Short mmCIF file of C-alpha atoms in Angstrom, two decimals:
data_model
loop_
_atom_site.label_atom_id
_atom_site.label_comp_id
_atom_site.label_asym_id
_atom_site.label_seq_id
_atom_site.Cartn_x
_atom_site.Cartn_y
_atom_site.Cartn_z
CA MET A 598 93.40 82.95 111.43
CA THR A 599 95.58 84.75 108.86
CA ASP A 600 99.23 85.12 109.82
CA SER A 601 99.94 88.86 110.31
CA ARG A 602 103.50 88.29 109.08
CA ASN A 603 102.18 86.99 105.76
CA LEU A 604 99.94 90.06 105.45
CA THR A 605 102.97 92.31 106.01
CA GLU A 606 105.01 90.47 103.41
CA LYS A 607 102.25 91.00 100.83
CA ARG A 608 102.36 94.76 101.25
CA GLU A 609 103.89 96.62 98.33
CA MET A 610 105.74 99.61 99.80
CA ASN A 611 109.14 99.39 101.44
CA ARG A 612 110.70 102.01 103.69
CA ASP A 613 112.75 103.64 100.93
CA THR A 614 109.75 103.97 98.60
CA ILE A 615 107.77 105.79 101.29
CA LYS A 616 110.74 108.05 102.04
CA TYR A 617 111.12 108.95 98.35
CA ILE A 618 107.45 109.93 98.29
CA ALA A 619 108.05 112.01 101.43
CA MET A 620 110.94 113.84 99.71
CA ILE A 621 108.71 114.72 96.75
CA THR A 622 105.86 115.96 98.95
CA MET A 623 108.32 118.03 101.00
CA LEU A 624 109.64 119.62 97.80
CA LEU A 625 106.09 120.55 96.74
CA ASN A 626 105.42 122.05 100.18
CA HIS A 627 108.56 124.18 100.00
CA VAL A 628 107.81 125.32 96.43
CA SER A 629 104.40 126.45 97.65
CA PHE A 630 105.78 128.29 100.68
CA ILE A 631 108.53 130.06 98.77
CA PHE A 632 106.93 130.89 95.43
CA LEU A 633 103.12 130.79 95.68
CA GLU A 634 100.62 133.24 97.15
CA PRO A 635 99.23 131.91 100.47
CA GLY A 636 95.51 131.21 100.40
CA THR A 637 95.32 130.36 96.71
CA VAL A 638 93.96 126.94 95.78
CA LEU A 639 97.23 125.64 94.34
CA ALA A 640 99.27 126.94 97.27
CA GLU A 641 97.00 125.33 99.85
CA ILE A 642 96.93 122.01 97.99
CA LEU A 643 100.72 121.81 97.61
CA THR A 644 101.23 122.91 101.20
CA ALA A 645 98.82 120.24 102.43
CA VAL A 646 100.49 117.56 100.30
CA GLY A 647 103.76 118.36 102.05
CA TYR A 648 102.30 117.58 105.46
CA PHE A 649 102.77 113.92 104.55
CA THR A 650 106.52 114.23 105.17
CA ALA A 651 107.06 115.07 108.84
CA PRO A 652 104.98 112.21 110.36
CA VAL A 653 106.73 109.76 108.01
CA MET A 654 110.18 110.99 109.05
CA CYS A 655 109.25 110.88 112.74
CA TYR A 656 107.91 107.34 112.36
CA PHE A 657 111.03 106.10 110.61
CA LEU A 658 113.23 107.91 113.12
CA VAL A 659 111.58 105.95 115.93
CA GLU A 660 111.84 102.74 113.93
CA GLY A 661 115.44 103.47 112.97
CA MET A 662 116.39 103.98 116.60
CA THR A 663 115.07 100.50 117.30
CA TYR A 664 117.20 98.80 114.65
CA THR A 665 120.35 100.92 114.40
CA ARG A 666 123.59 99.36 115.60
CA SER A 667 124.93 102.74 116.70
CA PRO A 668 122.43 105.31 118.01
CA LYS A 669 125.37 107.62 118.70
CA LYS A 670 126.41 107.70 115.01
CA TYR A 671 122.76 108.07 114.00
CA GLY A 672 122.42 111.16 116.17
CA GLN A 673 125.75 112.55 114.97
CA ARG A 674 124.65 112.26 111.32
CA LEU A 675 121.39 114.06 112.07
CA LEU A 676 123.19 116.88 113.85
CA LEU A 677 125.86 117.17 111.13
CA PHE A 678 123.30 117.46 108.34
CA ALA A 679 121.19 119.83 110.44
CA VAL A 680 124.20 122.16 110.60
CA ILE A 681 124.90 121.70 106.86
CA SER A 682 121.25 122.47 106.05
CA GLU A 683 120.83 125.62 108.13
CA ILE A 684 122.21 128.17 105.66
CA PRO A 685 120.32 126.63 102.69
CA TYR A 686 117.17 126.59 104.86
CA CYS A 687 117.50 130.28 105.77
CA LEU A 688 118.36 131.17 102.16
CA ALA A 689 115.19 129.44 100.95
CA MET A 690 112.83 130.54 103.72
CA THR A 691 113.84 134.20 104.11
CA GLU A 692 110.86 136.27 102.95
CA GLU A 693 112.64 139.57 102.26
CA GLY A 694 116.23 140.15 101.21
CA ILE A 695 118.89 137.62 100.36
CA ILE A 696 119.15 135.77 103.64
CA GLY A 697 118.10 136.16 107.26
CA PHE A 698 117.47 133.88 110.20
CA ALA A 699 114.33 131.86 109.44
CA GLY A 700 114.47 129.50 112.40
CA MET A 701 116.22 126.15 112.74
CA ASP A 702 115.71 123.63 109.96
CA MET A 703 113.72 120.39 110.15
CA LEU A 704 116.81 118.23 110.72
CA PHE A 705 117.41 120.12 113.96
CA THR A 706 113.84 119.21 114.88
CA LEU A 707 114.53 115.57 114.07
CA PHE A 708 117.70 115.74 116.17
CA LEU A 709 115.58 116.96 119.09
CA CYS A 710 113.18 114.09 118.36
CA PHE A 711 116.17 111.74 118.46
CA LEU A 712 116.98 113.08 121.95
CA ILE A 713 113.33 112.69 122.92
CA ILE A 714 113.45 108.99 121.97
CA LYS A 715 116.64 108.50 124.01
CA ALA A 716 115.11 110.29 126.99
CA MET A 717 111.93 108.20 126.85
CA ARG A 718 113.89 104.95 126.63
CA GLU A 719 116.82 105.66 128.91
CA ILE A 720 115.74 108.04 131.70
CA ILE A 721 114.14 105.89 134.38
CA ASN A 722 113.01 108.55 136.82
CA PRO A 723 109.58 109.84 135.64
CA LEU A 724 110.13 113.41 136.87
CA SER A 725 113.56 113.70 135.24
CA ARG A 726 112.22 112.15 132.04
CA ASN A 727 109.25 114.53 131.86
CA LEU A 728 111.45 117.56 132.55
CA ALA A 729 113.82 116.47 129.77
CA LEU A 730 110.90 116.02 127.35
CA ALA A 731 109.45 119.42 128.27
CA GLY A 732 112.82 121.09 127.69
CA LEU A 733 113.29 119.42 124.30
CA ILE A 734 109.77 120.36 123.21
CA LEU A 735 110.42 123.97 124.23
CA LEU A 736 113.65 123.98 122.21
CA SER A 737 111.65 122.84 119.19
CA LEU A 738 109.80 126.18 119.26
CA PHE A 739 112.81 127.62 117.42
CA CYS A 740 112.61 124.92 114.72
CA ASP A 741 110.52 123.92 111.74
CA TRP A 742 107.55 121.73 112.73
CA ALA A 743 107.81 122.98 116.30
CA VAL A 744 105.99 120.93 118.96
CA LEU A 745 104.17 118.83 116.34
CA ALA A 746 107.13 116.68 115.28
CA PRO A 747 108.03 115.98 118.94
CA ALA A 748 104.36 115.16 119.59
CA PHE A 749 104.26 112.64 116.74
CA THR A 750 107.54 111.15 117.98
CA ILE A 751 106.24 110.70 121.52
CA LEU A 752 103.05 109.11 120.20
CA PHE A 753 105.04 106.66 118.05
CA VAL A 754 107.41 105.72 120.88
CA ASN A 755 104.47 105.04 123.20
CA ALA A 756 102.70 103.01 120.51
CA GLY A 757 105.69 100.77 119.86
CA ARG A 758 104.91 98.09 117.27
CA ASP A 759 101.31 97.60 118.42
CA HIS A 760 99.17 98.11 115.31
CA ARG A 761 96.12 99.40 117.19
CA LYS A 762 98.21 101.84 119.21
CA LEU A 763 99.87 103.07 116.03
CA LYS A 764 96.42 103.69 114.53
CA ARG A 765 95.51 105.76 117.57
CA ALA A 766 98.86 107.58 117.38
CA PHE A 767 98.34 108.63 113.77
CA LEU A 768 94.72 109.58 114.45
CA THR A 769 95.64 111.63 117.53
CA GLY A 770 98.54 113.32 115.75
CA THR A 771 96.37 114.16 112.74
CA LEU A 772 93.63 115.67 114.92
CA VAL A 773 96.13 117.71 116.94
CA PHE A 774 97.73 118.93 113.73
CA GLY A 775 94.31 119.89 112.38
CA ALA A 776 93.55 121.81 115.58
CA PHE A 777 96.83 123.74 115.27
CA ASN A 778 96.02 124.68 111.68
CA PHE A 779 92.45 125.66 112.56
CA LEU A 780 93.66 127.99 115.31
CA GLY A 781 96.35 129.38 112.99
CA GLY A 782 93.71 130.18 110.37
CA PHE A 783 91.83 132.69 112.53
CA GLY A 784 92.32 136.16 111.13
CA ARG A 785 93.70 134.78 107.86
CA PHE A 786 90.60 133.12 106.41
CA SER A 787 86.84 133.24 106.75
CA MET A 788 85.33 130.47 108.88
CA ASP A 789 84.25 128.28 105.95
CA ILE A 790 87.64 128.59 104.21
CA ASN A 791 89.42 127.96 107.50
CA ILE A 792 87.47 124.73 108.05
CA LEU A 793 88.19 123.64 104.47
CA CYS A 794 91.92 124.37 104.81
CA THR A 795 92.02 122.56 108.14
CA ILE A 796 90.46 119.43 106.64
CA LEU A 797 92.84 119.67 103.69
CA SER A 798 95.85 120.03 106.01
CA MET A 799 94.90 116.83 107.84
CA ALA A 800 95.02 114.84 104.61
CA GLY A 801 98.84 114.72 104.68
CA PRO A 802 99.31 113.09 108.12
CA ALA A 803 96.27 110.87 107.50
CA THR A 804 97.74 109.64 104.21
CA ALA A 805 101.08 109.03 105.95
CA GLY A 806 99.25 106.84 108.46
CA ILE A 807 97.45 104.90 105.74
CA CYS A 808 100.71 104.39 103.84
CA ILE A 809 102.55 103.02 106.84
CA LEU A 810 99.72 101.06 108.45
CA ARG A 811 98.28 99.51 105.29
CA PHE A 812 101.05 99.39 102.69
CA TYR A 813 104.43 99.38 104.49
CA ASN A 814 106.04 95.92 104.49
CA GLY A 815 108.57 96.68 107.22
CA LYS A 816 111.57 96.28 104.90
CA ARG A 817 114.15 98.39 103.13
CA ALA A 818 114.57 98.31 99.36
CA GLU A 819 116.49 95.30 98.11
CA THR A 820 118.86 97.36 95.93
CA HIS A 821 120.79 100.66 96.10
CA ARG A 822 120.50 100.81 99.88
CA ASN A 823 123.64 102.85 100.42
CA PHE A 824 122.62 105.33 97.72
CA SER A 825 119.18 105.76 99.28
CA LYS A 826 120.61 106.24 102.76
CA TRP A 827 122.82 109.16 101.71
CA PHE A 828 120.30 110.54 99.22
CA PHE A 829 117.80 111.11 102.06
CA TYR A 830 120.41 113.09 104.02
CA TRP A 831 121.71 115.16 101.10
CA PHE A 832 118.37 115.86 99.42
CA TYR A 833 117.29 118.20 102.20
CA PRO A 834 120.13 120.78 102.08
CA VAL A 835 120.63 120.49 98.30
CA HIS A 836 117.00 121.11 97.34
CA LEU A 837 116.79 124.01 99.80
CA LEU A 838 119.96 125.54 98.35
CA ILE A 839 118.56 125.32 94.81
CA LEU A 840 115.19 126.78 95.84
CA GLY A 841 116.94 129.54 97.77
CA LEU A 842 119.13 130.50 94.83
CA VAL A 843 116.09 130.54 92.51
CA ARG A 844 114.22 132.73 95.03
CA VAL A 845 117.10 135.21 95.17
CA LEU A 846 117.46 135.34 91.38
CA LEU A 847 113.73 135.85 90.84
CA PHE A 848 112.71 138.16 93.66
CA VAL A 849 115.72 140.00 95.10
#
């Protein structure tokens, strides 16, 4: 029988590589949302490409909570950068005018997912735990990737490190995400276009699952670890600020 550890070591993609890909796909998604006409081929493709990012970040959040030496500091960093990112997020995502409230940014969602992980692992009483989870999911309704990011997080926590359970988690999350997009397409697209866009939207989470399940070696990059750590935090508000300023200069 082949040693599963040896198979993992032969995989080519480390955690930082996958995160860098996720940053690029997120950028493409935001460019599409801000600058392109919804429903066009290019807009739908770039939007769908960006759906790779959120499941990856939820997966690595769950994994990071397993390995971090200080969950408290981890949560504090997420909350700090969520606050830093909010004005750039609203500047970029406001559809008319210079800036307006566009919801809470994705790092707030990830902070709620952080609290979801803590609740699932630390609250013993099932009723109290379920009430806490329900409350956190409801709070996510005010955030980017509402409900869906918490759903992926819960699936990943329940799956643990079991490869088969992780497969089911990615499959379930992808199907749920597709269902959300299909329902959201009613009234916007004809039935055939809606089905096509739904299938296209599922490609992002499905590719995220393939990347992690088949190519992730379970390690960080060997070099520039500190740079990568802070790059992933700062990329989010900085790229949103730049996109927001470009939007204002071009369209306001």
